[in-house]
Amino acid sequence: MRGAAAYLDSSVILKRYVREAGSEMVRGLYLKAYSGEATIAYSMWNIGEVLGALDRAARLGRLSSMLYR
């Protein structure tokens, strides 16, 4: 592992998919992880929370059907 390690909670994971304040910072963190400059970690418990929130965002029109799939 090189660089920083970041533990993401559900609200931060959602910023990757739902555009809101902080989304650009999260996008940058994922780019660093893809290039090996950072490590991202999260709990398996976050998956259920994220899926529920994504479902709600899709129903409210805050998330495109393409991203939702």
Short mmCIF file of C-alpha atoms in Angstrom, two decimals:
data_model
loop_
_atom_site.label_atom_id
_atom_site.label_comp_id
_atom_site.label_asym_id
_atom_site.label_seq_id
_atom_site.Cartn_x
_atom_site.Cartn_y
_atom_site.Cartn_z
CA MET A 1 0.00 0.00 0.00
CA ARG A 2 1.28 3.44 -0.91
CA GLY A 3 -0.03 6.78 0.18
CA ALA A 4 -3.06 7.46 2.28
CA ALA A 5 -5.75 5.08 3.44
CA ALA A 6 -9.34 6.26 3.73
CA TYR A 7 -12.27 4.54 5.43
CA LEU A 8 -15.51 5.62 3.74
CA ASP A 9 -18.87 5.61 5.45
CA SER A 10 -22.12 5.31 3.50
CA SER A 11 -22.63 9.05 3.07
CA VAL A 12 -19.21 9.42 1.44
CA ILE A 13 -19.67 6.36 -0.81
CA LEU A 14 -22.96 7.87 -2.04
CA LYS A 15 -21.19 11.05 -3.11
CA ARG A 16 -19.54 9.00 -5.84
CA TYR A 17 -22.92 8.33 -7.45
CA VAL A 18 -25.18 11.22 -6.37
CA ARG A 19 -23.88 14.67 -7.20
CA GLU A 20 -23.83 16.79 -4.06
CA ALA A 21 -21.40 18.80 -1.96
CA GLY A 22 -18.19 16.82 -1.63
CA SER A 23 -18.67 14.69 -4.75
CA GLU A 24 -15.59 16.14 -6.47
CA MET A 25 -13.42 15.33 -3.46
CA VAL A 26 -14.67 11.74 -3.46
CA ARG A 27 -14.06 11.46 -7.21
CA GLY A 28 -10.48 12.62 -6.64
CA LEU A 29 -10.00 10.06 -3.89
CA TYR A 30 -11.18 7.25 -6.18
CA LEU A 31 -8.82 8.45 -8.92
CA LYS A 32 -5.94 8.27 -6.43
CA ALA A 33 -7.02 4.76 -5.45
CA TYR A 34 -7.15 3.66 -9.11
CA SER A 35 -3.60 4.91 -9.62
CA GLY A 36 -2.33 3.23 -6.45
CA GLU A 37 -1.74 6.47 -4.55
CA ALA A 38 -4.42 5.72 -1.93
CA THR A 39 -6.36 2.82 -0.46
CA ILE A 40 -10.11 2.92 0.07
CA ALA A 41 -11.84 0.77 2.68
CA TYR A 42 -15.42 0.42 3.86
CA SER A 43 -17.52 -1.96 5.91
CA MET A 44 -19.72 -4.63 4.38
CA TRP A 45 -22.55 -3.08 6.42
CA ASN A 46 -22.30 0.00 4.23
CA ILE A 47 -23.45 -1.95 1.17
CA GLY A 48 -27.06 -2.30 2.39
CA GLU A 49 -27.22 1.33 3.44
CA VAL A 50 -25.81 2.49 0.11
CA LEU A 51 -28.19 0.32 -1.93
CA GLY A 52 -31.19 1.65 -0.02
CA ALA A 53 -30.08 5.23 -0.49
CA LEU A 54 -29.37 4.68 -4.21
CA ASP A 55 -32.83 3.18 -4.66
CA ARG A 56 -34.39 6.22 -3.02
CA ALA A 57 -32.25 8.62 -5.08
CA ALA A 58 -33.34 6.85 -8.28
CA ARG A 59 -37.01 7.05 -7.29
CA LEU A 60 -36.64 10.78 -6.56
CA GLY A 61 -34.89 11.41 -9.89
CA ARG A 62 -31.54 12.34 -8.31
CA LEU A 63 -29.83 9.37 -9.98
CA SER A 64 -30.13 8.38 -13.63
CA SER A 65 -31.46 4.92 -14.46
CA MET A 66 -28.15 4.20 -16.21
CA LEU A 67 -26.14 4.84 -13.03
CA TYR A 68 -28.69 3.01 -10.91
CA ARG A 69 -28.24 -0.21 -12.87
#
